[in-house]
Amino acid sequence: EHVNISCQSCHDSHKGGLRATPVGSDTLSNGYSYASFNAGAGKTCMDCHKYRANGNTLVNANLSAHWGPHYGGIADVLLGKNGYTFGAEIPSSVAHQFVQNSCVGCHMAQPAAEHRNKMGEHTFKMSYKDDNNVQHDLVQPCVTCHSGITKFSDIVAAQDYDGDGQIKSFVEEFDGLFTQLKMALPPVGQPTVNWQEIDNANITQKGAYYNYRYINYEKSKGMHNPKYIIGLLQKSVQVLTGIEFEPLADNPVNFELKQNYPNPFNPTTKISFIVPVEVMVKLEVYSINGQLVETLVNEELQAGSYSYTFNANDLASGVYFYRLTAGSFVTTNKMVLMR
């Protein structure tokens, strides 16, 4: 029986705070455990918003009107899991996994005053259209990495994903690829999909159809995990049509602050780090007493690997800390100056 989502769906009225998720619920239908993933308050969201089917198992089951993943698998997409990969290695974006409180960090962000109660906060909506049919997007959580944008369509794709010779906004690139997949599924050549025309004995066709439903029911147009969704779309189109796409750029996939080298050092050492997206970066050095010694970086950087030299020529021997802040990602390492 379907019931409306209410306060009690997320909040425990007896104990206060968010509901505790059931033991073992932090596992996807394909057996992947995300127990170690720091979802914060978003863990409550992920407990419901995940698919109820194992893609690899389902593709071998008989088709029916209800065949497919069971709606709203945001957790699967965010983690880059449970799509049908045709045995290929599909890359995954991780930047959105570092959003503080994951789902809550974006969907419950506070919008500008004129958009209150229309998106963000307890509406959970990321966009809405006003009385004049003008769309407004909740970009406040996005500008930390995607500086200067005022709407989602301002985010330009990293490359030509749909193969039409133009690099457009990410949303347009997604739409182009998704349309190609729909056109390649039965009835072939039509921008609609009819499950009754899918060949039940054709695993390749069923795998592509599974990905169509996996992506369609998740509804974010790839925003939760751009590289994974683009990879699934390109692979699905390729196995159905033979079309080859330009390989996805091998960008870094994780934030990482490396151990300085050499360590111990005297008087200089190199501090290296990796950022997987364009983001505002601050790299600071602190004394053991928590006093700021030097700011090595305080600027917006493109995705990539970076290395900076720290000169401690005027400092006393001892333990120092260096901290990397990149958007919502914050981590600290220790180093030793030894004269």
Short mmCIF file of C-alpha atoms in Angstrom, two decimals:
data_model
loop_
_atom_site.label_atom_id
_atom_site.label_comp_id
_atom_site.label_asym_id
_atom_site.label_seq_id
_atom_site.Cartn_x
_atom_site.Cartn_y
_atom_site.Cartn_z
CA GLU A 1 0.00 0.00 0.00
CA HIS A 2 1.36 3.41 -0.97
CA VAL A 3 1.40 6.14 1.67
CA ASN A 4 2.26 9.81 1.43
CA ILE A 5 5.70 10.95 2.53
CA SER A 6 5.32 12.86 5.78
CA CYS A 7 7.54 14.15 8.58
CA GLN A 8 7.44 10.69 10.19
CA SER A 9 8.94 9.13 7.07
CA CYS A 10 12.30 10.65 7.98
CA HIS A 11 11.94 11.84 11.59
CA ASP A 12 11.45 9.61 14.62
CA SER A 13 8.76 11.38 16.63
CA HIS A 14 9.49 9.34 19.76
CA LYS A 15 13.28 9.45 19.92
CA GLY A 16 13.79 12.72 18.05
CA GLY A 17 16.14 13.23 15.13
CA LEU A 18 16.24 11.19 11.94
CA ARG A 19 15.04 7.62 11.89
CA ALA A 20 17.72 5.00 12.39
CA THR A 21 18.15 2.90 9.26
CA PRO A 22 17.64 -0.84 9.69
CA VAL A 23 20.69 -3.02 10.26
CA GLY A 24 22.06 -4.22 6.93
CA SER A 25 20.09 -1.67 4.92
CA ASP A 26 23.30 -0.08 3.65
CA THR A 27 23.56 -2.69 0.89
CA LEU A 28 22.43 -2.35 -2.73
CA SER A 29 20.46 -5.07 -4.47
CA ASN A 30 23.57 -6.28 -6.27
CA GLY A 31 25.23 -6.97 -2.89
CA TYR A 32 27.43 -3.85 -2.78
CA SER A 33 27.76 -2.51 0.76
CA TYR A 34 28.12 1.23 1.23
CA ALA A 35 28.50 0.99 5.01
CA SER A 36 31.85 2.81 4.83
CA PHE A 37 30.43 5.65 2.70
CA ASN A 38 30.00 8.80 4.78
CA ALA A 39 26.47 9.75 3.71
CA GLY A 40 25.74 11.78 6.86
CA ALA A 41 22.10 12.77 7.13
CA GLY A 42 21.63 11.53 3.57
CA LYS A 43 21.83 7.93 4.79
CA THR A 44 18.13 8.17 5.66
CA CYS A 45 17.38 9.19 2.05
CA MET A 46 19.51 6.40 0.59
CA ASP A 47 17.68 3.78 2.64
CA CYS A 48 14.64 4.20 0.36
CA HIS A 49 16.04 5.71 -2.81
CA LYS A 50 17.80 2.68 -4.26
CA TYR A 51 16.80 0.06 -6.80
CA ARG A 52 15.14 -3.17 -5.71
CA ALA A 53 16.74 -5.34 -8.41
CA ASN A 54 20.16 -6.71 -9.27
CA GLY A 55 20.82 -5.65 -12.85
CA ASN A 56 22.96 -8.66 -13.77
CA THR A 57 20.31 -11.06 -12.47
CA LEU A 58 17.35 -9.20 -13.92
CA VAL A 59 18.71 -9.09 -17.46
CA ASN A 60 18.46 -12.89 -17.49
CA ALA A 61 14.83 -12.88 -16.29
CA ASN A 62 11.77 -12.87 -18.54
CA LEU A 63 10.37 -9.52 -19.60
CA SER A 64 7.05 -8.19 -18.33
CA ALA A 65 5.29 -4.86 -17.90
CA HIS A 66 6.89 -4.54 -14.44
CA TRP A 67 10.35 -5.79 -15.43
CA GLY A 68 13.21 -3.47 -14.53
CA PRO A 69 14.71 -1.65 -11.58
CA HIS A 70 12.12 -0.39 -9.15
CA TYR A 71 12.20 3.42 -9.46
CA GLY A 72 14.32 6.16 -7.92
CA GLY A 73 17.71 4.43 -7.56
CA ILE A 74 19.64 7.54 -6.64
CA ALA A 75 21.94 5.65 -4.25
CA ASP A 76 22.93 3.20 -7.01
CA VAL A 77 23.72 6.03 -9.42
CA LEU A 78 25.57 8.18 -6.87
CA LEU A 79 27.81 5.23 -5.99
CA GLY A 80 28.22 4.16 -9.63
CA LYS A 81 26.81 0.67 -9.10
CA ASN A 82 24.23 -1.78 -10.44
CA GLY A 83 24.05 -0.57 -14.04
CA TYR A 84 24.44 -3.23 -16.75
CA THR A 85 28.00 -2.80 -17.99
CA PHE A 86 28.20 -5.55 -20.68
CA GLY A 87 31.41 -6.64 -18.96
CA ALA A 88 33.10 -3.28 -19.55
CA GLU A 89 34.75 -1.05 -16.95
CA ILE A 90 32.52 2.01 -16.60
CA PRO A 91 34.23 5.01 -14.94
CA SER A 92 32.53 6.89 -12.14
CA SER A 93 32.49 10.48 -10.90
CA VAL A 94 33.05 10.88 -7.18
CA ALA A 95 32.83 14.64 -6.64
CA HIS A 96 29.19 14.54 -5.50
CA GLN A 97 30.06 11.82 -2.99
CA PHE A 98 32.00 14.46 -1.07
CA VAL A 99 29.00 16.76 -0.61
CA GLN A 100 28.46 17.10 3.12
CA ASN A 101 25.43 15.00 4.14
CA SER A 102 25.20 13.79 0.52
CA CYS A 103 21.53 14.00 -0.62
CA VAL A 104 20.63 16.51 2.10
CA GLY A 105 23.52 18.81 1.20
CA CYS A 106 21.98 19.59 -2.19
CA HIS A 107 18.28 18.84 -2.03
CA MET A 108 17.70 20.59 1.30
CA ALA A 109 19.94 23.59 0.67
CA GLN A 110 18.39 26.99 1.40
CA PRO A 111 17.47 28.89 -1.77
CA ALA A 112 17.24 32.64 -2.21
CA ALA A 113 14.36 34.19 -0.27
CA GLU A 114 12.09 34.58 -3.29
CA HIS A 115 12.29 30.83 -3.96
CA ARG A 116 11.56 29.62 -0.43
CA ASN A 117 9.01 26.79 -0.17
CA LYS A 118 9.39 26.15 -3.92
CA MET A 119 12.73 24.34 -4.01
CA GLY A 120 15.33 23.15 -1.54
CA GLU A 121 14.74 22.68 2.18
CA HIS A 122 11.74 20.41 2.84
CA THR A 123 10.49 20.56 -0.75
CA PHE A 124 13.60 18.51 -1.74
CA LYS A 125 13.21 19.96 -5.26
CA MET A 126 16.23 21.14 -7.24
CA SER A 127 14.20 23.29 -9.65
CA TYR A 128 10.72 24.65 -10.33
CA LYS A 129 8.89 26.80 -12.88
CA ASP A 130 7.27 30.04 -11.80
CA ASP A 131 3.91 31.44 -12.94
CA ASN A 132 5.56 32.76 -16.10
CA ASN A 133 6.92 29.28 -16.94
CA VAL A 134 10.48 30.41 -16.15
CA GLN A 135 12.60 27.65 -14.63
CA HIS A 136 14.69 28.32 -11.53
CA ASP A 137 17.44 25.94 -10.41
CA LEU A 138 18.88 25.43 -6.92
CA VAL A 139 22.52 26.09 -7.81
CA GLN A 140 23.62 27.35 -4.39
CA PRO A 141 25.26 23.99 -3.48
CA CYS A 142 26.88 23.75 -6.93
CA VAL A 143 28.76 27.04 -7.17
CA THR A 144 31.50 25.84 -4.82
CA CYS A 145 32.81 23.77 -7.73
CA HIS A 146 30.92 25.23 -10.71
CA SER A 147 31.57 28.89 -10.04
CA GLY A 148 29.52 31.51 -11.84
CA ILE A 149 26.59 29.33 -12.86
CA THR A 150 23.00 30.52 -12.36
CA LYS A 151 21.26 27.45 -13.81
CA PHE A 152 22.14 23.81 -14.41
CA SER A 153 22.39 24.31 -18.16
CA ASP A 154 25.38 26.64 -17.53
CA ILE A 155 27.49 23.58 -16.69
CA VAL A 156 29.41 22.78 -19.87
CA ALA A 157 30.26 19.15 -20.64
CA ALA A 158 33.92 18.13 -20.43
CA GLN A 159 33.80 16.73 -23.98
CA ASP A 160 31.49 15.84 -26.87
CA TYR A 161 29.65 12.94 -25.23
CA ASP A 162 26.93 12.39 -27.84
CA GLY A 163 29.30 12.50 -30.81
CA ASP A 164 27.61 15.27 -32.80
CA GLY A 165 30.81 17.29 -33.15
CA GLN A 166 29.83 19.99 -30.62
CA ILE A 167 30.55 20.39 -26.91
CA LYS A 168 27.34 21.66 -25.34
CA SER A 169 25.96 21.90 -21.83
CA PHE A 170 26.06 18.65 -19.89
CA VAL A 171 22.25 18.48 -19.89
CA GLU A 172 22.17 18.79 -23.71
CA GLU A 173 24.88 16.16 -24.12
CA PHE A 174 22.90 13.81 -21.86
CA ASP A 175 19.69 14.44 -23.80
CA GLY A 176 21.47 13.74 -27.07
CA LEU A 177 22.81 10.41 -25.85
CA PHE A 178 19.57 9.38 -24.17
CA THR A 179 17.66 10.07 -27.39
CA GLN A 180 20.16 7.89 -29.29
CA LEU A 181 19.50 5.04 -26.87
CA LYS A 182 15.73 5.36 -27.23
CA MET A 183 16.05 5.43 -31.02
CA ALA A 184 18.20 2.27 -30.95
CA LEU A 185 15.71 0.28 -28.86
CA PRO A 186 12.52 -1.20 -30.35
CA PRO A 187 10.70 0.19 -32.19
CA VAL A 188 14.03 1.10 -33.79
CA GLY A 189 14.09 4.61 -35.23
CA GLN A 190 11.34 5.91 -32.95
CA PRO A 191 11.98 8.13 -29.87
CA THR A 192 9.83 5.80 -27.76
CA VAL A 193 10.51 2.40 -26.25
CA ASN A 194 8.09 -0.55 -26.28
CA TRP A 195 9.08 -3.37 -23.94
CA GLN A 196 6.83 -5.83 -25.82
CA GLU A 197 9.11 -5.52 -28.86
CA ILE A 198 12.27 -6.31 -26.89
CA ASP A 199 13.70 -9.72 -27.81
CA ASN A 200 13.53 -11.76 -24.61
CA ALA A 201 16.35 -13.99 -25.85
CA ASN A 202 18.64 -11.07 -26.76
CA ILE A 203 20.71 -10.33 -23.65
CA THR A 204 22.45 -7.38 -25.33
CA GLN A 205 19.13 -5.74 -26.15
CA LYS A 206 17.75 -6.46 -22.67
CA GLY A 207 20.90 -5.06 -21.05
CA ALA A 208 20.51 -1.80 -22.99
CA TYR A 209 16.80 -1.73 -22.10
CA TYR A 210 17.67 -2.22 -18.42
CA ASN A 211 20.05 0.76 -18.60
CA TYR A 212 17.31 2.81 -20.27
CA ARG A 213 15.01 2.16 -17.32
CA TYR A 214 17.84 2.50 -14.77
CA ILE A 215 18.60 6.00 -16.09
CA ASN A 216 15.03 7.05 -16.87
CA TYR A 217 13.65 6.19 -13.43
CA GLU A 218 16.47 7.97 -11.60
CA LYS A 219 15.44 11.28 -13.21
CA SER A 220 18.57 13.39 -12.52
CA LYS A 221 19.75 13.43 -16.18
CA GLY A 222 23.09 12.12 -15.01
CA MET A 223 23.71 14.89 -12.49
CA HIS A 224 24.28 12.53 -9.54
CA ASN A 225 27.12 10.71 -11.29
CA PRO A 226 27.90 12.24 -14.71
CA LYS A 227 30.72 9.97 -15.83
CA TYR A 228 28.94 6.74 -14.85
CA ILE A 229 25.68 7.64 -16.58
CA ILE A 230 27.42 8.87 -19.72
CA GLY A 231 29.49 5.67 -19.74
CA LEU A 232 26.38 3.47 -19.45
CA LEU A 233 24.63 5.40 -22.20
CA GLN A 234 27.57 5.29 -24.58
CA LYS A 235 28.13 1.57 -24.01
CA SER A 236 24.42 0.80 -24.48
CA VAL A 237 24.26 2.76 -27.74
CA GLN A 238 27.51 1.19 -28.94
CA VAL A 239 26.40 -2.43 -28.42
CA LEU A 240 23.10 -1.76 -30.22
CA THR A 241 24.36 0.31 -33.14
CA GLY A 242 28.12 -0.20 -33.43
CA ILE A 243 28.72 3.55 -33.02
CA GLU A 244 32.06 4.24 -31.35
CA PHE A 245 32.46 7.21 -29.01
CA GLU A 246 35.54 9.14 -27.99
CA PRO A 247 36.89 7.56 -24.76
CA LEU A 248 35.92 9.46 -21.64
CA ALA A 249 38.70 11.75 -20.47
CA ASP A 250 40.86 10.13 -17.82
CA ASN A 251 40.35 12.81 -15.21
CA PRO A 252 41.21 12.21 -11.56
CA VAL A 253 38.31 10.62 -9.70
CA ASN A 254 39.15 11.29 -6.05
CA PHE A 255 40.20 14.18 -3.85
CA GLU A 256 43.55 13.30 -2.36
CA LEU A 257 46.14 15.02 -0.17
CA LYS A 258 49.46 13.19 -0.44
CA GLN A 259 52.12 12.88 2.24
CA ASN A 260 54.72 15.61 1.84
CA TYR A 261 58.15 14.61 0.52
CA PRO A 262 60.69 14.50 1.92
CA ASN A 263 59.43 13.97 5.45
CA PRO A 264 61.13 14.78 7.80
CA PHE A 265 62.46 17.76 5.84
CA ASN A 266 64.92 20.64 6.13
CA PRO A 267 64.07 23.32 5.15
CA THR A 268 61.86 22.63 2.08
CA THR A 269 59.35 19.94 1.18
CA LYS A 270 56.78 19.36 -1.56
CA ILE A 271 53.08 19.04 -0.81
CA SER A 272 50.98 17.42 -3.55
CA PHE A 273 47.25 16.93 -3.94
CA ILE A 274 44.59 15.93 -6.48
CA VAL A 275 41.21 17.53 -7.18
CA PRO A 276 38.77 15.74 -9.54
CA VAL A 277 36.69 18.84 -10.40
CA GLU A 278 37.10 22.56 -10.81
CA VAL A 279 36.91 23.83 -7.25
CA MET A 280 38.03 26.57 -4.85
CA VAL A 281 41.16 25.24 -3.12
CA LYS A 282 42.95 26.36 0.01
CA LEU A 283 46.19 24.75 1.20
CA GLU A 284 47.40 25.97 4.61
CA VAL A 285 50.22 25.11 7.00
CA TYR A 286 49.68 25.28 10.78
CA SER A 287 51.92 24.99 13.79
CA ILE A 288 51.30 22.30 16.39
CA ASN A 289 49.53 25.01 18.43
CA GLY A 290 47.03 25.65 15.65
CA GLN A 291 48.53 28.95 14.48
CA LEU A 292 48.42 29.62 10.74
CA VAL A 293 51.99 29.60 9.41
CA GLU A 294 51.44 30.06 5.66
CA THR A 295 48.74 29.83 3.01
CA LEU A 296 50.26 28.09 -0.01
CA VAL A 297 47.13 28.09 -2.18
CA ASN A 298 43.93 30.12 -2.10
CA GLU A 299 42.37 30.06 -5.56
CA GLU A 300 40.07 28.17 -7.90
CA LEU A 301 41.83 25.28 -9.62
CA GLN A 302 40.89 23.03 -12.54
CA ALA A 303 40.67 19.27 -12.05
CA GLY A 304 44.17 17.81 -11.91
CA SER A 305 47.26 17.06 -9.83
CA TYR A 306 49.20 19.86 -8.14
CA SER A 307 52.43 20.20 -6.18
CA TYR A 308 53.64 23.16 -4.09
CA THR A 309 56.90 23.75 -2.24
CA PHE A 310 56.80 24.76 1.41
CA ASN A 311 59.87 26.62 2.69
CA ALA A 312 60.33 26.46 6.46
CA ASN A 313 63.62 28.37 6.48
CA ASP A 314 62.50 30.72 9.27
CA LEU A 315 60.71 28.15 11.41
CA ALA A 316 61.83 26.09 14.39
CA SER A 317 62.11 22.33 14.33
CA GLY A 318 58.97 20.46 15.24
CA VAL A 319 55.65 19.05 14.05
CA TYR A 320 53.52 21.01 11.58
CA PHE A 321 50.17 20.28 9.93
CA TYR A 322 49.03 21.04 6.39
CA ARG A 323 45.33 21.21 5.56
CA LEU A 324 43.61 20.97 2.18
CA THR A 325 40.15 22.49 1.78
CA ALA A 326 38.55 21.87 -1.61
CA GLY A 327 34.86 22.68 -1.63
CA SER A 328 33.36 20.56 1.14
CA PHE A 329 36.35 18.19 1.17
CA VAL A 330 38.70 18.88 4.09
CA THR A 331 41.66 16.78 5.22
CA THR A 332 44.85 17.31 7.20
CA ASN A 333 48.29 15.63 7.21
CA LYS A 334 51.28 15.91 9.56
CA MET A 335 54.88 16.72 8.66
CA VAL A 336 58.10 17.10 10.66
CA LEU A 337 60.72 19.83 10.28
CA MET A 338 64.07 18.51 11.55
CA ARG A 339 67.08 20.79 11.65
#
